[in-house]
PDB file of C-alpha atoms in Angstrom:
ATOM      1  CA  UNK Q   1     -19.074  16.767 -25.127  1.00  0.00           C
ATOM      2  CA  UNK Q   2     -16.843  17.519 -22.191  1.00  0.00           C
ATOM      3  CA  UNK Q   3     -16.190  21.338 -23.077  1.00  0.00           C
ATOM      4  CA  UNK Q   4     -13.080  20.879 -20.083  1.00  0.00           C
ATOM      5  CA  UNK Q   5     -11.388  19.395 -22.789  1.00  0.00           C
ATOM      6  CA  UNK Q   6     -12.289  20.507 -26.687  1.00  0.00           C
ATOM      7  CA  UNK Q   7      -9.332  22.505 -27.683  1.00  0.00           C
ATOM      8  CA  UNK Q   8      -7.617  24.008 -30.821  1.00  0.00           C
ATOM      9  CA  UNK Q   9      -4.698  21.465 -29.400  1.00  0.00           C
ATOM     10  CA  UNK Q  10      -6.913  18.697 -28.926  1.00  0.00           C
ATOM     11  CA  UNK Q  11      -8.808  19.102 -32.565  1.00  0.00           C
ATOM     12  CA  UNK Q  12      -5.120  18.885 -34.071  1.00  0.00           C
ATOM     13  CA  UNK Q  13      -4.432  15.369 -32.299  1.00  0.00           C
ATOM     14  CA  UNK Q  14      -8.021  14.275 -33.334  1.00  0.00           C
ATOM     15  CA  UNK Q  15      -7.341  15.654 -36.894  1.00  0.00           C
ATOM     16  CA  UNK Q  16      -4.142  13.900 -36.747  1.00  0.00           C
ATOM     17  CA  UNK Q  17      -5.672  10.419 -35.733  1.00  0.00           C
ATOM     18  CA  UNK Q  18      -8.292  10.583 -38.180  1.00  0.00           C
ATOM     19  CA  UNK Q  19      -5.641  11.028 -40.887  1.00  0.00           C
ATOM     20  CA  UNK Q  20      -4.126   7.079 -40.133  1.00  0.00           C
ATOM     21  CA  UNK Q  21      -4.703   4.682 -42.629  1.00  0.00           C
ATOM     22  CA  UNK Q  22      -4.207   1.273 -41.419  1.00  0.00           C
ATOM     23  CA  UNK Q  23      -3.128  -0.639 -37.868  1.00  0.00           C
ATOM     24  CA  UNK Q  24       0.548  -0.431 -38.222  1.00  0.00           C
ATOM     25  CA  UNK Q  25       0.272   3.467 -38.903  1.00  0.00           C
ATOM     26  CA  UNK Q  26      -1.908   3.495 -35.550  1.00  0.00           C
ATOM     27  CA  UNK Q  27       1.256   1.597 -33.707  1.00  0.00           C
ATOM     28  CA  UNK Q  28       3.700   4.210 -34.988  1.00  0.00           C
ATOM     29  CA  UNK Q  29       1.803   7.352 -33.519  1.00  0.00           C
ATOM     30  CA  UNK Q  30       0.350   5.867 -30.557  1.00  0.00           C
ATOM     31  CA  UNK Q  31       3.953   4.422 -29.603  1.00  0.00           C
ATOM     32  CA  UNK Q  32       5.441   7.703 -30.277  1.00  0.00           C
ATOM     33  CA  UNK Q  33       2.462   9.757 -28.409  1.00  0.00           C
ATOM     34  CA  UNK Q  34       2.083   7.338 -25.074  1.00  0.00           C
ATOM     35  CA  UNK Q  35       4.025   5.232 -22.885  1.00  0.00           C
ATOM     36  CA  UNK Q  36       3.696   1.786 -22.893  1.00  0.00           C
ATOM     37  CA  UNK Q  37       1.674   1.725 -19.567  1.00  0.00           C
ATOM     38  CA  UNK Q  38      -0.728   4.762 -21.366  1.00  0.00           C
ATOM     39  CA  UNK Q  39      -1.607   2.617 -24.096  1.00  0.00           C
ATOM     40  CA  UNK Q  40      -2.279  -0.892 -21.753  1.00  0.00           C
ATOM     41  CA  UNK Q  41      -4.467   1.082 -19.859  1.00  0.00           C
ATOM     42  CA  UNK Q  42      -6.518   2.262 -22.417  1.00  0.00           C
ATOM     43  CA  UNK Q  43      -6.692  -1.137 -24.269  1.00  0.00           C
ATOM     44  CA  UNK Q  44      -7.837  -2.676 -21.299  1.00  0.00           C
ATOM     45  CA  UNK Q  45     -10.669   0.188 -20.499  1.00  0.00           C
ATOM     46  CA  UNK Q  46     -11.552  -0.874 -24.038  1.00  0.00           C
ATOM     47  CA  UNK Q  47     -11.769  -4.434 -23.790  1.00  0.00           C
ATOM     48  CA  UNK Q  48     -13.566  -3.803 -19.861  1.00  0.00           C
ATOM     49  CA  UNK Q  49     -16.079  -1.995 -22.605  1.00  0.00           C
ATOM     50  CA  UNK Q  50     -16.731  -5.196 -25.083  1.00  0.00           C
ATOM     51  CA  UNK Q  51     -16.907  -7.392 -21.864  1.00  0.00           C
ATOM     52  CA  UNK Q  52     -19.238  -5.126 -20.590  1.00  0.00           C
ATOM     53  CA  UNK Q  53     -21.332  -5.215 -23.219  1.00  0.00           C
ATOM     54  CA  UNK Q  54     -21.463  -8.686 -23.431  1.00  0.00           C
ATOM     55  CA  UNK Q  55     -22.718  -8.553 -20.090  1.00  0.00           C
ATOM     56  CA  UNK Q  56     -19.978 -10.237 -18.328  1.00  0.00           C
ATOM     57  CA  UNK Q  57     -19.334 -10.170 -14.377  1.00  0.00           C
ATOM     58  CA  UNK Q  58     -17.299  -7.736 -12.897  1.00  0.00           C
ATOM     59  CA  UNK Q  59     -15.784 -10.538 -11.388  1.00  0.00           C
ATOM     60  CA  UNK Q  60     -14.983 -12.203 -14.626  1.00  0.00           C
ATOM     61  CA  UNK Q  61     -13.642  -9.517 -16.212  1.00  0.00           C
ATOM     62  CA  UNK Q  62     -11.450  -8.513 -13.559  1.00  0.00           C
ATOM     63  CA  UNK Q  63      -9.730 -12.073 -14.318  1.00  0.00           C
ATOM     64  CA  UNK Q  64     -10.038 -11.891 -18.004  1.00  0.00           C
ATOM     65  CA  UNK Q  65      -8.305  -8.164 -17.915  1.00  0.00           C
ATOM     66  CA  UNK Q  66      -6.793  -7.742 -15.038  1.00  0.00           C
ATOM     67  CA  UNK Q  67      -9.035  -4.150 -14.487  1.00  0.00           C
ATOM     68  CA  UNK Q  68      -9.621  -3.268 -10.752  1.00  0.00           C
ATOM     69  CA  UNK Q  69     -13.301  -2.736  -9.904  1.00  0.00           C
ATOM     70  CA  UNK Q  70     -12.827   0.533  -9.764  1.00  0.00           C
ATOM     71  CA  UNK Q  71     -11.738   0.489 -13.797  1.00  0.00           C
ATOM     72  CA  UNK Q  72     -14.115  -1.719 -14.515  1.00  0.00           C
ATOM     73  CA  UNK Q  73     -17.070   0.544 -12.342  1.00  0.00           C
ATOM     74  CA  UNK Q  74     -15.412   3.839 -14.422  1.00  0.00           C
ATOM     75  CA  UNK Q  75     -15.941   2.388 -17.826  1.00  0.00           C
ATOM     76  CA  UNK Q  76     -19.617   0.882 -16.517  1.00  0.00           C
ATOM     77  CA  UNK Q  77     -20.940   4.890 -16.029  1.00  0.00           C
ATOM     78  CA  UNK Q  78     -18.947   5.942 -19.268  1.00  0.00           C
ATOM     79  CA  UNK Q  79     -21.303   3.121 -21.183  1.00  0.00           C
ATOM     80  CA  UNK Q  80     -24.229   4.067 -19.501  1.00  0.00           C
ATOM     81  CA  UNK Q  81     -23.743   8.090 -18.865  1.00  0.00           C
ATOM     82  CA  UNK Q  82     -20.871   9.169 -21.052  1.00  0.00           C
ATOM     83  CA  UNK Q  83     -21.065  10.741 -25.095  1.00  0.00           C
ATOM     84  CA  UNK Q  84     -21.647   7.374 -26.497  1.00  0.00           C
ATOM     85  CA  UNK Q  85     -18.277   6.738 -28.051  1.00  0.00           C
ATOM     86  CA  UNK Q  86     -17.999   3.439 -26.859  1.00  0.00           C
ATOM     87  CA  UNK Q  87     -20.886   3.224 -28.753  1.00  0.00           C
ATOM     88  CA  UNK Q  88     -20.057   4.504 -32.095  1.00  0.00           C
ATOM     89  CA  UNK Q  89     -16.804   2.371 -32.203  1.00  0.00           C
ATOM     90  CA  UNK Q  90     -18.633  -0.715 -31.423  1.00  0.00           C
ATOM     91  CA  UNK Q  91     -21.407  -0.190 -34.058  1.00  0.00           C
ATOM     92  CA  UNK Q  92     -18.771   0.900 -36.438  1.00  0.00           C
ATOM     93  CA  UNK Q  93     -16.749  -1.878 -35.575  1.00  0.00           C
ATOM     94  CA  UNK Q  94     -19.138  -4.782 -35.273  1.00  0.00           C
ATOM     95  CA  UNK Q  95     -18.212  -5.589 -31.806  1.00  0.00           C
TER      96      UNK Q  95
END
């Protein structure tokens, strides 16, 4: 874990993400919490992560997404050098 970052602040945002129930509850906090732009970036480092996975192009998921290369190359080490959260989500997830 990236100790630059583990907090008292950032264990109450975690704590308060963990306590949302459903989808809709996650677009009420999220849209209070980030900007618009905040929360298309980080949908689109997700779905860079699925395509990824699926072993697609950087080429074709720089059309798909609309990620540069240097996204798409950022989320790449995160997959293969990072904690492994992309990880869990997936496997929890079925994606």
């Amino acid at each position: 874990m990236n100790k630059d970052i583990k907090s008292e602040a950032m264990d109450h945002l975690f704590e308060g993400i963990l306590s949302l129930k459903n989808i809709d509850e996650c677009y009420k906090f999220f849209e209070d919490v980030c900007t618009v732009n905040e929360l298309l970036a980080i949908s689109q480092r997700y779905e860079v992560a699925k395509m990824l996975r699926d072993n697609h192009t950087y080429l074709d998921i720089s059309q798909k997404t609309g990620a540069s290369t240097a996204t798409i190359s950022r989320v790449s080490r995160s997959l293969n050098y990072g904690e492994g959260g992309y990880d869990l989500v997936f496997e929890r997830t079925k994606m």
